[in-house]
Amino acid sequence: MQYSEKVLDHFTHPRNVGEIEDANGVGEVGNAKCGDIMKIYLKVSDDGVIEDVKFKTFGCGAAIATSSMATEMVKGKTLEEALKLTNKAVAEALDGLPPVKMHCSVLAEEALRSAIADYYKRMGKDPAEILGCSMDCAACHHEHDEHAH
Amino acid sequence: MKRFVYADNAATTPLSETAFNAMKPWLTEFYGNPSSLYRIGREAKMALNEARTTVGKCLNAAMPVNEANDYAPGEIIFTGGGSQADNLAIRGFMHGPTAKGRKHLITSKIEHHAVLYTCEALEKEGFRVTYLDVDKYGRVDLEQLKNELSEDTALVSIMAANNEIGTIQPLKEIAALAHSVGAKFHTDAVQAVGHMHIDVQEMGIDMLSLSAHKFRGPRGVGVLYVKKGIALEPLVYGGGQERGLCSGTENTAGCIGLAAAMQEAVEGLDEKMGYVKRLTDKLVKGVMDKVPYTHFTGDPENRLPGTASFVFEAIEGEGLILMLDNMGICGSTGSACSTGSLDPSHVLMAIGLPHEIAHGSLRLTLGEQNTEEDVDYLIETVAQVVSTLRSMSPVWENGKPNLTAASELHEHH
Ligand SMILES: Cc1ncc(COP(=O)(O)O)c(C=O)c1O
Ligand code: FES
Ligand SMILES: [Zn+2]
């Protein structure tokens, strides 16, 4: 198993680590089997742009690097754009991940979607209509094949 | 100031100068095939048998001289490393005539995979295997062993010392129990040889695996010691080398390097390991004092002198290893993320660590090459790196772990 230079760079110098005090969207997801837990904080402007994003991750090198890359990729984007971010795109931006580490990039995608869902909820909207799922990732893991570890 | 500190001596060790010098001529000058009849072949054969004798002496094996005048200290079978020795011992014994048709084998839950997977393969063939539990220090349950032993037990295979937590097993007691029902005793002493006293006669060991690269010999060469009178099924069929048990043109230089390194390690054992133990004690104390929410793993007393293993709450081991690597430190972890599997190491599970906590494991293993300054640097750097990772961890809040999140998540599976 070999990490790309980009993964090592993002792992060693993670972007956007930390918390946002006045976040208006927070999502936490975890893959207990692997021991990865990821928490994403969003500060979304009134016109739906992600002004700031921060993360905290308990996990391996790939989990930390994908959190860092994912937050970097959505910062300044609209929520609609951010929802289009896939784990594949994050992995590609990192010049690839070892196959056994792909599940860590799924986690970053889920954490982000979960934070966005939380934002919609706080705005009084039903996230299921916008995201197409309940965002209860732990419950839906067994249904999504790409979530299989 | 950044240093390079190799603290993974349980993974492998740097070749000693003595072993290197002993090997050199057998790589370049004396390249004869030990099976050839001419002089340079005979010389190689003789050197190999000398190496066998040295190994036998280091283990205090009985030294009968056989008809061919091959010095045969017990039987010293050279193999391609520790894993091959374990495979030959267990599979070769269970399939061989000395098992006398008995179908039961006893081992422990914390063995190396070279033993565990061999046992699993035997189970598929219809053999019955008992995997003994261990206590929180990693010591096998002797009561359970007593209860599991029967007239059908052919072999008991228990490691001398564990590779992750360093715990040393009561070999003599285990051997006596095995013999009480007519079973034989094999020990995987890959981590033990060169790090603690081993005497196969005094300890009642029938078979013992060792590997050169764990005591500053070359990688890819090992030995299975087999007490005289035990017949095994071969591991590799071919030209009949190593009494037909492990055929193939001998790794002359490797075997000679193994013997040289072993002799050096065993002769200076007390002095060197006394030094290593002092360093390790300082390391353990330093880390435990400096890093809160840390657990020490392994037997506090009966442990290999160079092994220091810890678990840090609220962080994950692979990130720890990568960050330490950036700081010039080589160490290892049993976290799931590092093994590519989903579970943390089977050893950490067997000593009863909860999943969430076992992910944050770190093993530092010192050797005679390490110094006081290395240890100071290790303590300071480990503390710093753990604190950096904790500052990024969602389960670390206000200076302490909040692992309920982890345990709740855990229940989904
Ligand atoms: C306890 C134990 N047994 C067996 C082995 C395998 O030895 P080798 O790598 O020489 O095949 C190792 C090495 O990691 C070990 O620590
Ligand atoms: S993506 Fe996790 S619940 Fe749908
Ligand atoms: Zn992971």
Coordinates of C-alpha atoms and ligand atoms in Angstrom, one line a residue:
Chain A
M1 CA 0.0 0.0 0.0
Q2 CA 1.5 3.3 -1.1
Y3 CA 0.1 6.8 -0.7
S4 CA 0.5 9.4 -3.4
E5 CA 2.6 12.6 -2.7
K6 CA -0.6 14.6 -2.6
V7 CA -2.2 12.4 0.0
L8 CA 1.0 12.7 2.2
D9 CA 1.0 16.5 1.6
H10 CA -2.6 16.8 2.7
F11 CA -2.1 14.5 5.6
T12 CA 1.0 16.4 6.8
H13 CA -0.4 19.8 6.2
P14 CA -4.1 19.4 6.5
R15 CA -6.2 22.4 5.3
N16 CA -9.2 23.6 7.2
V17 CA -8.7 21.6 10.4
G18 CA -10.7 22.8 13.4
E19 CA -14.2 23.9 14.4
I20 CA -16.4 26.8 13.5
E21 CA -18.0 28.4 16.5
D22 CA -21.0 29.8 14.7
A23 CA -21.4 27.0 12.2
N24 CA -24.9 26.7 10.7
G25 CA -24.4 23.1 9.5
V26 CA -22.6 20.3 11.3
G27 CA -22.3 16.7 10.2
E28 CA -20.6 13.8 11.9
V29 CA -20.3 10.3 10.3
G30 CA -18.3 7.3 11.2
N31 CA -17.2 4.0 10.1
A32 CA -16.9 2.1 13.3
K33 CA -15.4 -1.0 11.6
C34 CA -12.4 1.0 10.4
G35 CA -12.4 3.3 13.4
D36 CA -12.8 6.5 11.3
I37 CA -15.0 9.3 12.5
M38 CA -15.3 12.5 10.6
K39 CA -17.0 15.8 11.6
I40 CA -17.6 18.7 9.2
Y41 CA -18.6 22.3 10.2
L42 CA -20.1 24.6 7.6
K43 CA -20.7 28.3 7.6
V44 CA -23.2 28.9 4.8
S45 CA -24.1 32.4 3.7
D46 CA -27.7 33.5 3.1
D47 CA -27.4 33.0 -0.6
G48 CA -26.3 29.4 -0.1
V49 CA -22.5 29.7 -0.5
I50 CA -20.1 27.8 1.7
E51 CA -18.2 30.7 3.2
D52 CA -16.2 28.6 5.5
V53 CA -15.7 24.9 6.2
K54 CA -13.7 23.1 8.9
F55 CA -13.2 19.4 9.8
K56 CA -12.1 17.1 12.6
T57 CA -11.1 13.6 11.9
F58 CA -10.3 10.5 13.9
G59 CA -8.8 8.2 11.4
C60 CA -6.0 7.0 9.2
G61 CA -3.8 9.0 6.9
A62 CA -6.3 8.7 4.0
A63 CA -9.2 9.8 6.2
I64 CA -7.4 12.9 7.2
A65 CA -6.2 13.7 3.7
T66 CA -9.6 13.2 2.1
S67 CA -11.2 15.4 4.8
S68 CA -8.7 18.1 4.0
M69 CA -9.1 17.8 0.2
A70 CA -12.9 17.6 0.3
T71 CA -13.1 20.8 2.5
E72 CA -10.8 22.6 0.1
M73 CA -12.8 21.6 -2.9
V74 CA -16.1 22.9 -1.5
K75 CA -15.0 26.1 0.1
G76 CA -16.5 29.1 -1.8
K77 CA -18.9 26.8 -3.7
T78 CA -22.7 26.8 -3.6
L79 CA -24.5 24.0 -1.7
E80 CA -25.8 22.6 -5.1
E81 CA -22.2 22.4 -6.4
A82 CA -21.0 20.9 -3.1
L83 CA -23.6 18.2 -3.3
K84 CA -22.2 17.1 -6.6
L85 CA -18.8 16.3 -5.1
T86 CA -18.3 12.6 -5.2
N87 CA -15.8 10.5 -3.3
K88 CA -14.3 9.5 -6.6
A89 CA -13.6 13.2 -7.4
V90 CA -11.9 13.7 -4.0
A91 CA -9.8 10.6 -4.5
E92 CA -8.8 11.7 -8.0
A93 CA -7.9 15.1 -6.7
L94 CA -5.5 13.3 -4.4
D95 CA -3.9 11.4 -7.3
G96 CA -5.7 8.3 -6.2
L97 CA -6.0 6.2 -3.1
P98 CA -5.0 2.6 -2.4
P99 CA -8.1 0.4 -3.0
V100 CA -8.4 -0.6 0.6
K101 CA -8.6 3.1 1.5
M102 CA -11.4 4.1 -0.9
H103 CA -14.0 3.8 2.0
C104 CA -12.2 6.7 3.7
S105 CA -13.1 9.0 0.8
V106 CA -16.8 7.8 1.1
L107 CA -16.6 9.0 4.6
A108 CA -15.6 12.5 3.5
E109 CA -18.5 12.7 1.0
E110 CA -20.9 11.5 3.7
A111 CA -19.7 13.9 6.3
L112 CA -20.2 16.8 3.9
R113 CA -23.7 15.7 2.8
S114 CA -24.6 15.2 6.5
A115 CA -23.4 18.7 7.3
I116 CA -25.4 20.1 4.4
A117 CA -28.5 18.1 5.5
D118 CA -28.1 19.6 8.9
Y119 CA -28.0 23.1 7.4
Y120 CA -31.2 22.5 5.5
K121 CA -32.9 21.1 8.6
R122 CA -32.0 24.2 10.5
M123 CA -33.5 26.3 7.6
G124 CA -36.7 24.3 8.1
K125 CA -36.3 22.3 4.9
D126 CA -36.6 18.6 4.5
P127 CA -33.1 17.4 3.4
A128 CA -34.5 14.1 2.1
E129 CA -36.2 16.0 -0.8
I130 CA -33.0 17.8 -1.8
L131 CA -30.4 15.0 -1.1
G132 CA -32.6 12.1 -2.1
C133 CA -31.9 10.2 1.1
S134 CA -32.4 10.5 4.8
M135 CA -28.7 11.1 5.6
D136 CA -29.0 8.4 8.2
C137 CA -25.8 6.9 6.8
A138 CA -25.3 4.3 9.5
A139 CA -28.8 2.9 8.7
C140 CA -28.3 3.0 5.0
H141 CA -24.8 1.6 4.8
H142 CA -26.0 -1.9 4.2
E143 CA -28.1 -0.8 1.3
H144 CA -25.5 1.1 -0.7
D145 CA -23.0 -1.2 -2.3
E146 CA -20.4 1.6 -2.7
H147 CA -20.5 2.0 1.1
A148 CA -19.4 -1.6 1.6
H149 CA -16.1 -1.9 3.2
Chain B
M1 CA 16.4 19.1 16.3
K2 CA 15.4 16.2 14.0
R3 CA 17.0 12.8 14.3
F4 CA 16.6 9.4 12.6
V5 CA 15.5 6.8 15.2
Y6 CA 14.9 3.3 14.2
A7 CA 12.5 1.9 16.9
D8 CA 11.0 -1.0 15.1
N9 CA 13.5 -3.8 16.0
A10 CA 10.7 -6.3 16.3
A11 CA 10.0 -5.8 12.6
T12 CA 13.5 -6.4 11.6
T13 CA 17.0 -5.4 12.7
P14 CA 20.1 -4.0 10.9
L15 CA 22.7 -6.6 9.9
S16 CA 25.5 -6.7 12.4
E17 CA 29.1 -6.0 11.3
T18 CA 30.1 -9.5 12.5
A19 CA 27.4 -11.2 10.6
F20 CA 28.2 -9.2 7.4
N21 CA 31.9 -10.0 7.6
A22 CA 31.1 -13.7 8.2
M23 CA 28.8 -13.8 5.1
K24 CA 30.9 -11.9 2.6
P25 CA 33.4 -14.6 1.5
W26 CA 30.4 -17.0 1.0
L27 CA 28.8 -14.6 -1.4
T28 CA 31.9 -13.9 -3.5
E29 CA 34.8 -16.3 -3.1
F30 CA 33.3 -19.6 -1.9
Y31 CA 30.4 -19.9 -4.2
G32 CA 30.4 -23.7 -4.5
N33 CA 27.1 -25.6 -4.3
P34 CA 27.2 -27.4 -0.9
S35 CA 25.9 -30.6 -2.6
S36 CA 28.8 -30.6 -5.1
L37 CA 31.6 -33.2 -4.6
Y38 CA 34.6 -31.0 -5.4
R39 CA 36.5 -29.0 -2.9
I40 CA 34.7 -25.7 -3.0
G41 CA 31.4 -27.5 -2.7
R42 CA 32.7 -29.6 0.2
E43 CA 34.0 -26.4 1.9
A44 CA 30.5 -24.9 1.7
K45 CA 29.0 -28.0 3.1
M46 CA 31.4 -28.0 6.0
A47 CA 30.8 -24.3 6.7
L48 CA 27.0 -25.0 6.7
N49 CA 27.4 -27.8 9.2
E50 CA 29.6 -25.6 11.4
A51 CA 26.8 -23.0 11.3
R52 CA 24.4 -25.8 12.4
T53 CA 26.6 -26.6 15.3
T54 CA 26.8 -23.0 16.4
V55 CA 23.0 -22.7 16.3
G56 CA 22.6 -26.0 18.2
K57 CA 25.0 -24.8 20.9
C58 CA 23.3 -21.4 21.3
L59 CA 20.0 -23.3 22.0
N60 CA 21.8 -25.9 24.1
A61 CA 20.5 -28.7 21.9
A62 CA 21.8 -32.2 22.6
M63 CA 24.7 -32.9 20.2
P64 CA 24.7 -36.5 18.9
V65 CA 27.2 -37.1 16.1
N66 CA 25.6 -39.2 13.3
E67 CA 27.1 -41.9 11.1
A68 CA 27.9 -39.5 8.3
N69 CA 29.9 -37.5 10.8
D70 CA 27.6 -34.6 10.1
Y71 CA 27.5 -32.8 13.4
A72 CA 23.8 -32.9 14.1
P73 CA 22.9 -30.9 17.1
G74 CA 19.4 -32.2 17.5
E75 CA 18.3 -31.4 14.1
I76 CA 18.9 -27.9 12.9
I77 CA 16.9 -27.4 9.7
F78 CA 17.6 -24.2 7.8
T79 CA 14.6 -22.6 6.2
G80 CA 13.7 -19.5 4.3
G81 CA 12.8 -17.6 7.6
G82 CA 10.6 -17.8 10.6
S83 CA 7.3 -18.3 8.7
Q84 CA 8.7 -21.3 6.9
A85 CA 10.0 -22.8 10.1
D86 CA 6.5 -22.4 11.7
N87 CA 4.8 -24.0 8.7
L88 CA 7.2 -26.9 8.6
A89 CA 6.9 -27.5 12.4
I90 CA 3.1 -27.5 12.6
R91 CA 1.9 -28.8 9.2
G92 CA 4.9 -31.1 8.9
F93 CA 4.3 -32.5 12.4
M94 CA 0.5 -33.0 12.1
H95 CA 1.0 -34.8 8.8
G96 CA 4.0 -36.7 9.9
P97 CA 4.4 -40.1 11.6
T98 CA 5.3 -38.8 15.1
A99 CA 1.7 -37.4 15.5
K100 CA 0.7 -41.0 15.6
G101 CA -2.7 -40.3 14.1
R102 CA -3.7 -37.8 16.8
K103 CA -5.8 -35.1 15.3
H104 CA -5.8 -32.3 17.9
L105 CA -3.6 -29.3 18.1
I106 CA -3.5 -26.5 20.7
T107 CA -2.2 -23.0 20.1
S108 CA -3.1 -19.5 21.4
K109 CA -5.1 -16.5 20.1
I110 CA -2.1 -14.3 19.9
E111 CA 0.3 -16.3 17.7
H112 CA 1.8 -14.8 14.6
H113 CA -0.1 -15.4 11.4
A114 CA 2.5 -17.9 10.2
V115 CA 1.1 -20.1 13.0
L116 CA -2.5 -19.0 13.0
Y117 CA -3.1 -19.4 9.3
T118 CA -1.3 -22.7 9.2
C119 CA -3.7 -23.9 12.0
E120 CA -6.7 -22.6 10.0
A121 CA -5.5 -24.5 6.9
L122 CA -5.2 -27.7 9.0
E123 CA -8.8 -27.2 10.4
K124 CA -10.0 -27.2 6.8
E125 CA -8.3 -30.6 6.4
G126 CA -10.2 -32.0 9.4
F127 CA -7.8 -31.4 12.2
R128 CA -9.2 -30.0 15.4
V129 CA -7.5 -26.8 16.8
T130 CA -8.0 -25.1 20.2
Y131 CA -7.0 -21.4 20.4
L132 CA -6.2 -20.6 24.0
D133 CA -7.3 -17.3 25.5
V134 CA -4.9 -15.0 27.1
D135 CA -5.3 -12.6 30.1
K136 CA -5.0 -8.8 29.9
Y137 CA -1.2 -9.1 29.9
G138 CA -1.2 -11.6 27.1
R139 CA -0.3 -14.7 29.2
V140 CA -1.9 -18.0 28.1
D141 CA -4.4 -19.6 30.4
L142 CA -2.6 -22.7 31.8
E143 CA -5.8 -24.0 33.4
Q144 CA -7.6 -23.9 30.0
L145 CA -4.6 -25.6 28.5
K146 CA -4.8 -28.4 31.1
N147 CA -8.5 -28.8 30.4
E148 CA -8.1 -29.0 26.6
L149 CA -5.2 -31.5 26.6
S150 CA -6.2 -35.0 25.8
E151 CA -4.9 -38.3 24.4
D152 CA -5.9 -37.0 21.0
T153 CA -3.6 -33.9 21.3
A154 CA -0.6 -34.3 19.1
L155 CA 1.0 -30.9 19.4
V156 CA 1.0 -27.7 21.5
S157 CA 2.4 -24.7 19.7
I158 CA 2.8 -21.5 21.8
M159 CA 5.0 -18.6 21.0
A160 CA 7.9 -17.9 23.4
A161 CA 7.4 -14.1 23.2
N162 CA 4.8 -12.0 21.5
N163 CA 5.8 -9.7 18.6
E164 CA 3.3 -6.9 19.4
I165 CA 3.3 -6.7 23.2
G166 CA 6.4 -8.6 24.1
T167 CA 4.8 -10.9 26.7
I168 CA 6.9 -14.0 27.5
Q169 CA 5.1 -17.3 28.1
P170 CA 5.9 -19.9 30.7
L171 CA 7.5 -22.3 28.3
K172 CA 8.7 -24.8 30.8
E173 CA 5.3 -25.2 32.4
I174 CA 3.6 -25.5 29.0
A175 CA 6.1 -28.1 27.8
A176 CA 5.5 -30.2 30.9
L177 CA 1.7 -30.1 30.5
A178 CA 2.0 -31.1 26.8
H179 CA 4.3 -34.0 27.7
S180 CA 1.9 -35.2 30.4
V181 CA -0.5 -36.4 27.7
G182 CA 2.2 -37.5 25.3
A183 CA 2.0 -34.4 23.0
K184 CA 5.0 -32.6 21.7
F185 CA 5.7 -28.9 22.2
H186 CA 6.6 -26.4 19.5
T187 CA 7.5 -22.8 20.2
D188 CA 7.7 -19.9 17.8
A189 CA 10.7 -18.2 19.3
V190 CA 11.2 -15.8 16.5
Q191 CA 11.0 -12.7 18.8
A192 CA 12.7 -14.5 21.7
V193 CA 16.0 -15.8 20.4
G194 CA 18.8 -13.4 21.0
H195 CA 16.6 -11.4 23.4
M196 CA 16.1 -13.8 26.2
H197 CA 17.7 -17.1 27.5
I198 CA 16.5 -20.2 25.6
D199 CA 17.6 -23.7 26.5
V200 CA 15.7 -26.3 24.6
Q201 CA 16.7 -29.1 26.9
E202 CA 16.0 -27.3 30.2
M203 CA 12.7 -25.9 28.9
G204 CA 11.5 -29.2 27.4
I205 CA 11.1 -27.7 23.9
D206 CA 10.7 -30.3 21.1
M207 CA 10.6 -27.9 18.2
L208 CA 11.6 -24.2 18.0
S209 CA 11.3 -21.7 15.1
L210 CA 13.8 -18.8 14.8
S211 CA 14.5 -16.1 12.2
A212 CA 17.9 -14.5 11.6
H213 CA 16.8 -11.0 10.9
K214 CA 15.3 -10.5 14.4
F215 CA 18.7 -10.7 16.0
R216 CA 20.8 -8.7 13.5
G217 CA 21.3 -11.5 11.0
P218 CA 20.1 -11.4 7.3
R219 CA 16.5 -11.5 6.3
G220 CA 15.1 -14.6 4.5
V221 CA 16.8 -17.3 6.5
G222 CA 15.6 -19.1 9.6
V223 CA 15.9 -22.4 11.5
L224 CA 13.5 -25.0 12.8
Y225 CA 15.1 -26.9 15.6
V226 CA 13.6 -30.4 15.8
K227 CA 14.5 -32.7 18.6
K228 CA 16.0 -36.0 17.6
G229 CA 13.4 -38.7 17.0
I230 CA 10.7 -36.4 15.6
A231 CA 9.8 -37.1 12.0
L232 CA 8.1 -34.4 9.9
E233 CA 6.5 -34.3 6.5
P234 CA 8.6 -32.2 4.2
L235 CA 7.8 -28.5 3.5
V236 CA 9.5 -28.4 0.1
Y237 CA 10.2 -31.4 -2.0
G238 CA 13.2 -31.5 -4.3
G239 CA 16.9 -32.3 -4.1
G240 CA 16.8 -33.5 -0.6
Q241 CA 18.7 -30.7 1.2
E242 CA 18.0 -30.1 4.9
R243 CA 17.2 -33.8 5.4
G244 CA 14.7 -33.6 2.7
L245 CA 12.5 -31.3 4.7
C246 CA 13.3 -28.1 3.0
S247 CA 14.8 -28.9 -0.3
G248 CA 16.6 -26.3 -2.4
T249 CA 20.2 -25.2 -2.9
E250 CA 21.3 -23.8 0.5
N251 CA 21.6 -20.1 1.2
T252 CA 25.1 -20.6 2.4
A253 CA 26.0 -17.0 3.2
G254 CA 22.6 -16.6 4.9
C255 CA 23.0 -19.6 7.1
I256 CA 26.5 -18.6 8.1
G257 CA 25.3 -15.0 8.8
L258 CA 22.5 -16.4 10.9
A259 CA 24.9 -18.5 13.0
A260 CA 27.4 -15.6 13.4
A261 CA 24.6 -13.2 14.5
M262 CA 23.1 -15.7 16.8
Q263 CA 26.4 -16.4 18.5
E264 CA 27.1 -12.7 18.9
A265 CA 23.6 -12.1 20.3
V266 CA 23.6 -15.0 22.7
E267 CA 27.1 -14.5 24.0
G268 CA 26.5 -10.8 24.9
L269 CA 22.9 -11.4 25.9
D270 CA 22.9 -10.3 29.6
E271 CA 24.9 -7.2 29.0
K272 CA 23.2 -6.0 25.8
M273 CA 19.7 -6.8 27.0
G274 CA 20.3 -5.2 30.4
Y275 CA 21.2 -2.0 28.5
V276 CA 18.2 -2.3 26.2
K277 CA 15.9 -2.9 29.1
R278 CA 17.1 0.2 30.9
L279 CA 16.4 2.2 27.7
T280 CA 12.9 0.7 27.4
D281 CA 12.0 1.3 31.0
K282 CA 12.9 5.0 30.5
L283 CA 10.9 5.1 27.3
V284 CA 7.8 3.6 28.9
K285 CA 8.0 5.8 32.0
G286 CA 8.6 8.9 29.8
V287 CA 5.7 8.3 27.5
M288 CA 3.3 7.3 30.3
D289 CA 4.2 10.4 32.4
K290 CA 4.0 12.8 29.5
V291 CA 0.9 11.6 27.5
P292 CA -2.4 11.4 29.3
Y293 CA -5.1 8.8 28.5
T294 CA -2.4 6.3 27.5
H295 CA -2.5 2.6 28.3
F296 CA 0.6 0.4 28.4
T297 CA 0.1 -3.0 26.9
G298 CA 1.9 -6.3 27.6
D299 CA 3.2 -7.9 30.7
P300 CA 4.8 -5.3 33.0
E301 CA 7.4 -7.9 34.2
N302 CA 7.7 -10.9 31.9
R303 CA 8.3 -9.0 28.7
L304 CA 11.0 -8.8 26.0
P305 CA 13.6 -6.2 27.1
G306 CA 13.1 -4.0 24.0
T307 CA 9.3 -3.9 23.6
A308 CA 7.3 -0.8 24.6
S309 CA 3.8 -0.9 23.4
F310 CA 1.0 1.6 24.1
V311 CA -2.5 2.6 23.1
F312 CA -3.4 6.3 23.0
E313 CA -7.1 7.1 23.3
A314 CA -8.8 9.2 20.7
I315 CA -6.3 8.8 17.9
E316 CA -5.7 6.3 15.2
G317 CA -2.4 4.5 14.8
E318 CA -1.7 4.8 11.0
G319 CA -1.7 8.6 11.2
L320 CA 0.6 8.3 14.2
I321 CA 3.1 6.2 12.3
L322 CA 3.0 8.5 9.3
M323 CA 3.6 11.6 11.4
L324 CA 6.4 9.9 13.4
D325 CA 7.9 8.9 10.0
N326 CA 8.0 12.6 9.1
M327 CA 9.9 13.2 12.3
G328 CA 12.4 10.5 11.5
I329 CA 11.0 7.8 13.7
C330 CA 10.2 4.3 12.6
G331 CA 7.6 2.5 14.8
S332 CA 4.6 0.3 14.1
T333 CA 0.9 0.0 15.0
G334 CA -1.7 -2.7 15.1
S335 CA -4.5 -0.4 14.0
A336 CA -7.0 -1.7 11.4
C337 CA -6.3 1.1 9.0
S338 CA -2.6 0.1 8.8
T339 CA -3.3 -3.6 8.3
G340 CA -5.7 -3.0 5.4
S341 CA -8.2 -5.2 7.2
L342 CA -11.2 -4.0 9.2
D343 CA -10.2 -5.1 12.7
P344 CA -7.4 -3.9 14.8
S345 CA -4.7 -6.5 15.5
H346 CA -5.9 -9.9 16.8
V347 CA -3.4 -9.6 19.7
L348 CA -4.9 -6.3 21.0
M349 CA -8.4 -7.8 20.7
A350 CA -7.3 -11.0 22.6
I351 CA -6.0 -9.0 25.5
G352 CA -9.4 -7.4 25.8
L353 CA -8.9 -3.9 24.5
P354 CA -12.1 -2.3 23.1
H355 CA -12.1 -1.6 19.4
E356 CA -12.1 2.2 19.6
I357 CA -9.1 2.2 21.8
A358 CA -7.2 -0.5 20.1
H359 CA -7.0 1.7 17.0
G360 CA -4.6 4.0 18.7
S361 CA -1.8 1.5 19.2
L362 CA 1.9 2.2 18.9
R363 CA 4.7 -0.3 19.3
L364 CA 8.3 0.9 19.7
T365 CA 10.9 -1.8 19.9
L366 CA 14.5 -0.9 20.9
G367 CA 17.7 -2.6 20.1
E368 CA 21.3 -2.4 21.2
Q369 CA 22.0 0.3 18.6
N370 CA 19.6 2.8 20.3
T371 CA 20.9 5.4 22.6
E372 CA 19.7 7.6 25.6
E373 CA 19.4 10.5 23.2
D374 CA 17.2 8.4 20.9
V375 CA 14.9 7.7 23.9
D376 CA 14.7 11.4 24.8
Y377 CA 13.8 12.2 21.2
L378 CA 11.2 9.4 21.1
I379 CA 9.5 10.6 24.3
E380 CA 9.3 14.2 23.2
T381 CA 8.2 13.5 19.7
V382 CA 5.6 10.9 20.5
A383 CA 4.0 13.3 23.0
Q384 CA 4.0 16.1 20.5
V385 CA 2.6 14.0 17.6
V386 CA -0.1 12.5 19.8
S387 CA -1.1 15.9 20.9
T388 CA -1.3 17.2 17.3
L389 CA -3.5 14.3 16.2
R390 CA -5.7 14.7 19.2
S391 CA -6.2 18.4 18.4
M392 CA -7.6 17.2 15.0
S393 CA -9.8 14.4 16.5
P394 CA -13.5 14.8 16.9
V395 CA -13.5 12.4 19.9
W396 CA -11.0 14.6 21.8
E397 CA -12.8 17.4 23.6
N398 CA -11.4 19.8 26.2
G399 CA -8.3 17.8 26.9
K400 CA -10.0 14.5 27.3
P401 CA -11.4 11.7 25.1
N402 CA -15.1 11.6 24.4
L403 CA -15.4 8.1 23.2
T404 CA -19.1 7.6 23.6
A405 CA -19.4 8.8 20.0
A406 CA -17.2 5.9 19.0
S407 CA -18.9 3.3 21.1
E408 CA -22.3 4.4 19.9
L409 CA -21.2 4.1 16.3
H410 CA -19.7 0.8 17.2
E411 CA -23.1 -0.7 18.1
H412 CA -24.3 -0.4 14.5
H413 CA -22.1 -3.4 13.6
Ligands
LIG1 C1 6.5 -14.2 16.4 C2 6.9 -14.2 14.9 N1 6.7 -15.4 14.2 C3 7.1 -15.5 12.9 C4 7.5 -14.4 12.2 C5 7.9 -14.5 10.8 O1 9.2 -14.5 10.5 P1 9.8 -14.2 9.1 O2 9.4 -12.9 8.7 O3 11.3 -14.4 9.2 O4 9.2 -15.2 8.2 C6 7.7 -13.1 12.9 C7 8.2 -12.0 12.1 O5 7.5 -10.9 12.1 C8 7.3 -13.1 14.2 O6 7.4 -11.9 14.9
FES2 S1 -25.5 8.8 1.7 FE1 -25.5 8.3 3.8 S2 -27.6 8.1 4.1 FE2 -27.5 8.5 2.1
ZN3 ZN -9.4 4.4 7.3

